[in-house]
Amino acid sequence: MAYQAEYIWIDGQKPSPMLRNKTKVVYDDSAPGVWGFDGSSTEQAPGDKSDCVLRPVFSCPDPIRGGNNILVMCEVLLNDMTPHETNTRAAAAKTAKKFAKQVPWFGIEQEYTMLTTEGRPLGFPKTGFPGPQGPYYCGVGAGRVVGRDIVEAHTQACIDAGLQISGTNAEVMPGQWEFQIGPLGTVDVGDHLWVARWLLNRIAEDYDVVISYDAKPEKGDWNGAGAHTNFSTLAMREDGGYKIIEKACIALGKKVELHVSNYGHDIESRLTGKHETAPYNKYSYGVSNRGASVRIPWQVPIDGKGYMEDRRPNANMDPYTVARLITDTCCSAL
Ligand code: ADP
Ligand code: MN
Ligand code: MN
Ligand code: MN
């Protein structure tokens, strides 16, 4: 029976890439194969050499269309089947293979902001501002949270698609929410997160709501939007792992510039030292410390094992790049 395959890929838009998608109707039971698109319309090719290749890398049930329809996450290739310069997954896959024995796991906390089509955060009055931050984080009730219908629909859609979503919560600024994906491996966390982002944008479209991954959607005394990245290796999760976690924290401190410059556009506006952040150019780590660059959760020294949280990545980061860098920096130092 015919089914629809929604091909999804990451474009070349600057400063932060966005998702694109198009539908293929498949008239037999065959798997959705290699396809193509016009790269000159996605900032991925010049007009006279516009063809780019889509290669399926991850697929799952389509929870919106239901039935036997599917979503197909793709990587972008050039005509000679080598990775396009916007294809950050290819490099992540190489790094994942190199350090597979250490079994890296990632859990990413994706924060985002719901906006009206005029670009105003949901829950902000037309003029002026809502009351200061305080009651909104993990809030319940009208006047405290807004947009929950979208969150509910999105969470169920992720579950129905088989994505590894592990929770959601309302965030510190009105209209701001979070969902978490993981724990998953270096490449898988990116596949699941990009498809979860696509589902969020797609569902919010039905509500006329814009999903913003901007690092600092509102200037002033409002929290930015991050993507805290939780990380562990097999050795960190086993007895004696606390020592390994400390080693990894020290390793991250030796490559601050490399990491911060790849953690998402406009990171300087978000990592100011205020609003539960550490300054982007001053590295620190500590147990329980939400004002540090990297936090070791409180139960880790008690258990003697567990994971660490790199709090620096922006909401608009590319999970393939962030997971690749953390895997490379930490695993090669252990
Ligand atoms: P926070 O307290 O910082 O808000 P969350 O509960 O939002 O933390 O997110 C924690 C994330 O860490 C989840 O995505 C979870 O899957 C992930 N996680 C849990 N254990 C591990 C681990 N051993 N390695 C990597 N990630 C982990
Ligand atoms: Mn969280
Ligand atoms: Mn959060
Ligand atoms: Mn966190």
Short mmCIF file of C-alpha atoms in Angstrom, two decimals, residues 113-324:
data_model
loop_
_atom_site.label_atom_id
_atom_site.label_comp_id
_atom_site.label_asym_id
_atom_site.label_seq_id
_atom_site.Cartn_x
_atom_site.Cartn_y
_atom_site.Cartn_z
CA THR A 113 10.59 29.88 23.27
CA MET A 114 7.10 30.04 21.79
CA LEU A 115 6.47 33.24 19.82
CA THR A 116 3.47 34.81 18.14
CA THR A 117 3.81 35.24 14.37
CA GLU A 118 4.69 38.88 15.19
CA GLY A 119 7.72 37.62 17.14
CA ARG A 120 6.49 38.34 20.68
CA PRO A 121 6.96 35.60 23.33
CA LEU A 122 3.67 33.87 24.16
CA GLY A 123 2.34 35.20 27.48
CA PHE A 124 3.89 38.66 26.98
CA PRO A 125 1.27 41.44 26.79
CA LYS A 126 1.07 43.44 23.53
CA THR A 127 2.78 46.37 25.23
CA GLY A 128 4.93 46.29 28.35
CA PHE A 129 6.07 43.14 30.09
CA PRO A 130 4.71 40.32 32.27
CA GLY A 131 5.66 40.15 35.96
CA PRO A 132 9.30 39.31 36.68
CA GLN A 133 10.66 35.76 36.57
CA GLY A 134 9.89 33.50 39.52
CA PRO A 135 6.45 31.88 39.21
CA TYR A 136 6.84 30.50 35.69
CA TYR A 137 9.49 27.73 36.05
CA CYS A 138 7.68 24.36 36.35
CA GLY A 139 4.49 26.39 36.86
CA VAL A 140 0.87 25.37 36.54
CA GLY A 141 -2.22 27.45 35.87
CA ALA A 142 -3.32 30.35 33.67
CA GLY A 143 -1.14 33.43 34.05
CA ARG A 144 1.81 31.22 34.92
CA VAL A 145 2.23 29.02 31.87
CA VAL A 146 1.11 29.34 28.29
CA GLY A 147 1.28 26.93 25.35
CA ARG A 148 0.84 23.67 27.22
CA ASP A 149 -1.39 22.19 24.46
CA ILE A 150 1.61 22.27 22.15
CA VAL A 151 3.87 20.67 24.75
CA GLU A 152 1.38 17.85 25.39
CA ALA A 153 0.91 17.15 21.68
CA HIS A 154 4.65 17.26 21.06
CA THR A 155 5.57 14.91 23.92
CA GLN A 156 3.02 12.30 22.81
CA ALA A 157 4.18 12.65 19.19
CA CYS A 158 7.79 11.98 20.24
CA ILE A 159 6.71 8.88 22.18
CA ASP A 160 4.60 7.64 19.25
CA ALA A 161 7.55 8.17 16.89
CA GLY A 162 9.77 6.09 19.18
CA LEU A 163 12.07 9.00 20.04
CA GLN A 164 13.94 8.79 23.35
CA ILE A 165 12.22 11.78 25.02
CA SER A 166 12.81 11.71 28.77
CA GLY A 167 10.76 14.64 30.08
CA THR A 168 9.48 18.21 29.74
CA ASN A 169 9.09 21.29 31.93
CA ALA A 170 7.98 24.92 31.77
CA GLU A 171 10.99 27.26 31.92
CA VAL A 172 11.97 30.44 33.73
CA MET A 173 10.63 32.98 31.19
CA PRO A 174 6.94 32.95 30.14
CA GLY A 175 6.47 31.10 26.83
CA GLN A 176 9.69 29.17 27.42
CA TRP A 177 9.70 25.36 27.72
CA GLU A 178 12.12 22.45 27.72
CA PHE A 179 12.14 18.83 26.62
CA GLN A 180 14.94 16.33 27.13
CA ILE A 181 16.22 13.71 24.70
CA GLY A 182 18.44 10.83 25.82
CA PRO A 183 20.46 9.13 27.00
CA LEU A 184 21.69 8.11 23.54
CA GLY A 185 25.00 7.74 21.70
CA THR A 186 27.00 10.50 20.00
CA VAL A 187 25.14 10.34 16.66
CA ASP A 188 21.79 8.95 17.80
CA VAL A 189 21.18 11.88 20.16
CA GLY A 190 21.46 14.23 17.17
CA ASP A 191 19.13 12.13 15.02
CA HIS A 192 16.49 12.02 17.75
CA LEU A 193 16.85 15.68 18.69
CA TRP A 194 16.62 16.98 15.12
CA VAL A 195 13.47 14.91 14.49
CA ALA A 196 12.01 16.06 17.83
CA ARG A 197 12.70 19.68 16.81
CA TRP A 198 11.00 19.05 13.48
CA LEU A 199 7.93 17.62 15.23
CA LEU A 200 7.79 20.64 17.53
CA ASN A 201 7.93 23.12 14.65
CA ARG A 202 5.36 21.08 12.71
CA ILE A 203 2.88 20.79 15.60
CA ALA A 204 3.23 24.46 16.59
CA GLU A 205 2.46 25.40 12.96
CA ASP A 206 -1.13 24.17 13.54
CA TYR A 207 -1.41 26.66 16.44
CA ASP A 208 0.10 29.55 14.47
CA VAL A 209 2.93 29.57 17.00
CA VAL A 210 6.56 30.07 16.02
CA ILE A 211 9.19 27.99 17.83
CA SER A 212 12.35 29.99 18.46
CA TYR A 213 15.66 28.37 19.36
CA ASP A 214 17.28 31.80 19.80
CA ALA A 215 19.85 31.88 22.59
CA LYS A 216 18.54 35.19 23.96
CA PRO A 217 15.03 35.82 22.57
CA GLU A 218 14.34 38.70 25.00
CA LYS A 219 16.99 41.21 26.03
CA GLY A 220 17.05 42.40 29.61
CA ASP A 221 16.36 40.51 32.79
CA TRP A 222 15.03 37.35 31.13
CA ASN A 223 16.73 33.95 30.98
CA GLY A 224 18.22 32.87 27.69
CA ALA A 225 17.53 29.48 26.10
CA GLY A 226 20.13 26.75 26.36
CA ALA A 227 20.67 23.10 25.56
CA HIS A 228 22.46 21.69 28.62
CA THR A 229 24.32 18.62 27.43
CA ASN A 230 24.65 15.74 29.91
CA PHE A 231 27.46 13.33 29.19
CA SER A 232 28.93 10.08 30.47
CA THR A 233 31.13 7.22 29.33
CA LEU A 234 30.87 3.60 30.43
CA ALA A 235 33.75 4.13 32.91
CA MET A 236 31.98 7.17 34.41
CA ARG A 237 28.85 5.12 34.98
CA GLU A 238 30.74 2.33 36.77
CA ASP A 239 32.23 2.30 40.30
CA GLY A 240 35.12 4.75 40.54
CA GLY A 241 33.58 6.88 37.79
CA TYR A 242 33.73 10.12 39.77
CA LYS A 243 37.49 10.35 39.18
CA ILE A 244 36.96 9.90 35.44
CA ILE A 245 34.31 12.62 35.44
CA GLU A 246 36.75 15.04 37.09
CA LYS A 247 39.35 14.17 34.44
CA ALA A 248 36.85 14.94 31.68
CA CYS A 249 35.95 18.27 33.34
CA ILE A 250 39.64 19.23 33.33
CA ALA A 251 39.98 18.17 29.68
CA LEU A 252 37.08 20.44 28.69
CA GLY A 253 38.86 23.33 30.43
CA LYS A 254 41.78 22.98 28.03
CA LYS A 255 39.65 23.57 24.91
CA VAL A 256 37.32 26.35 26.00
CA GLU A 257 37.55 28.46 22.83
CA LEU A 258 37.01 25.46 20.49
CA HIS A 259 33.90 24.39 22.35
CA VAL A 260 32.30 27.75 23.01
CA SER A 261 32.73 28.89 19.40
CA ASN A 262 30.83 25.76 18.27
CA TYR A 263 28.06 25.81 20.89
CA GLY A 264 25.64 27.99 18.92
CA HIS A 265 25.26 31.50 17.51
CA ASP A 266 25.19 34.46 19.92
CA ILE A 267 26.53 32.52 22.91
CA GLU A 268 28.12 35.73 24.28
CA SER A 269 24.65 37.21 24.83
CA ARG A 270 23.50 34.20 26.83
CA LEU A 271 26.58 33.18 28.86
CA THR A 272 27.02 36.44 30.74
CA GLY A 273 27.47 35.18 34.30
CA LYS A 274 23.86 36.08 35.12
CA HIS A 275 20.66 33.98 34.80
CA GLU A 276 22.20 30.67 35.95
CA THR A 277 25.15 30.87 33.55
CA ALA A 278 28.93 31.20 33.76
CA PRO A 279 30.69 33.77 31.51
CA TYR A 280 31.45 32.16 28.12
CA ASN A 281 35.19 32.97 28.35
CA LYS A 282 35.71 31.83 31.97
CA TYR A 283 35.65 28.07 32.39
CA SER A 284 34.66 26.48 35.70
CA TYR A 285 33.22 23.22 36.98
CA GLY A 286 31.73 22.16 40.27
CA VAL A 287 29.38 19.86 42.15
CA SER A 288 25.76 21.12 42.18
CA ASN A 289 26.87 24.50 40.84
CA ARG A 290 24.38 25.96 38.34
CA GLY A 291 26.63 29.00 38.02
CA ALA A 292 29.49 26.88 36.62
CA SER A 293 30.23 26.04 32.97
CA VAL A 294 30.05 22.34 33.81
CA ARG A 295 27.98 20.97 36.69
CA ILE A 296 28.50 17.61 38.38
CA PRO A 297 25.09 16.58 39.78
CA TRP A 298 24.97 16.35 43.61
CA GLN A 299 24.43 12.59 43.72
CA VAL A 300 27.60 11.85 41.70
CA PRO A 301 30.16 12.26 44.54
CA ILE A 302 27.78 10.32 46.82
CA ASP A 303 27.38 7.41 44.37
CA GLY A 304 30.99 7.76 43.20
CA LYS A 305 29.79 7.58 39.58
CA GLY A 306 27.30 9.05 37.11
CA TYR A 307 27.53 11.89 34.57
CA MET A 308 28.37 15.55 34.08
CA GLU A 309 26.42 18.46 32.56
CA ASP A 310 27.96 20.93 30.13
CA ARG A 311 25.65 23.91 30.67
CA ARG A 312 27.16 26.07 27.93
CA PRO A 313 25.52 24.91 24.65
CA ASN A 314 22.82 27.24 23.30
CA ALA A 315 19.29 26.20 22.38
CA ASN A 316 20.28 26.85 18.74
CA MET A 317 23.28 24.50 18.82
CA ASP A 318 23.79 21.61 16.43
CA PRO A 319 23.70 18.39 18.51
CA TYR A 320 25.88 16.54 15.98
CA THR A 321 28.66 19.11 16.48
CA VAL A 322 28.31 19.46 20.25
CA ALA A 323 28.26 15.69 20.84
CA ARG A 324 31.21 15.21 18.49
#
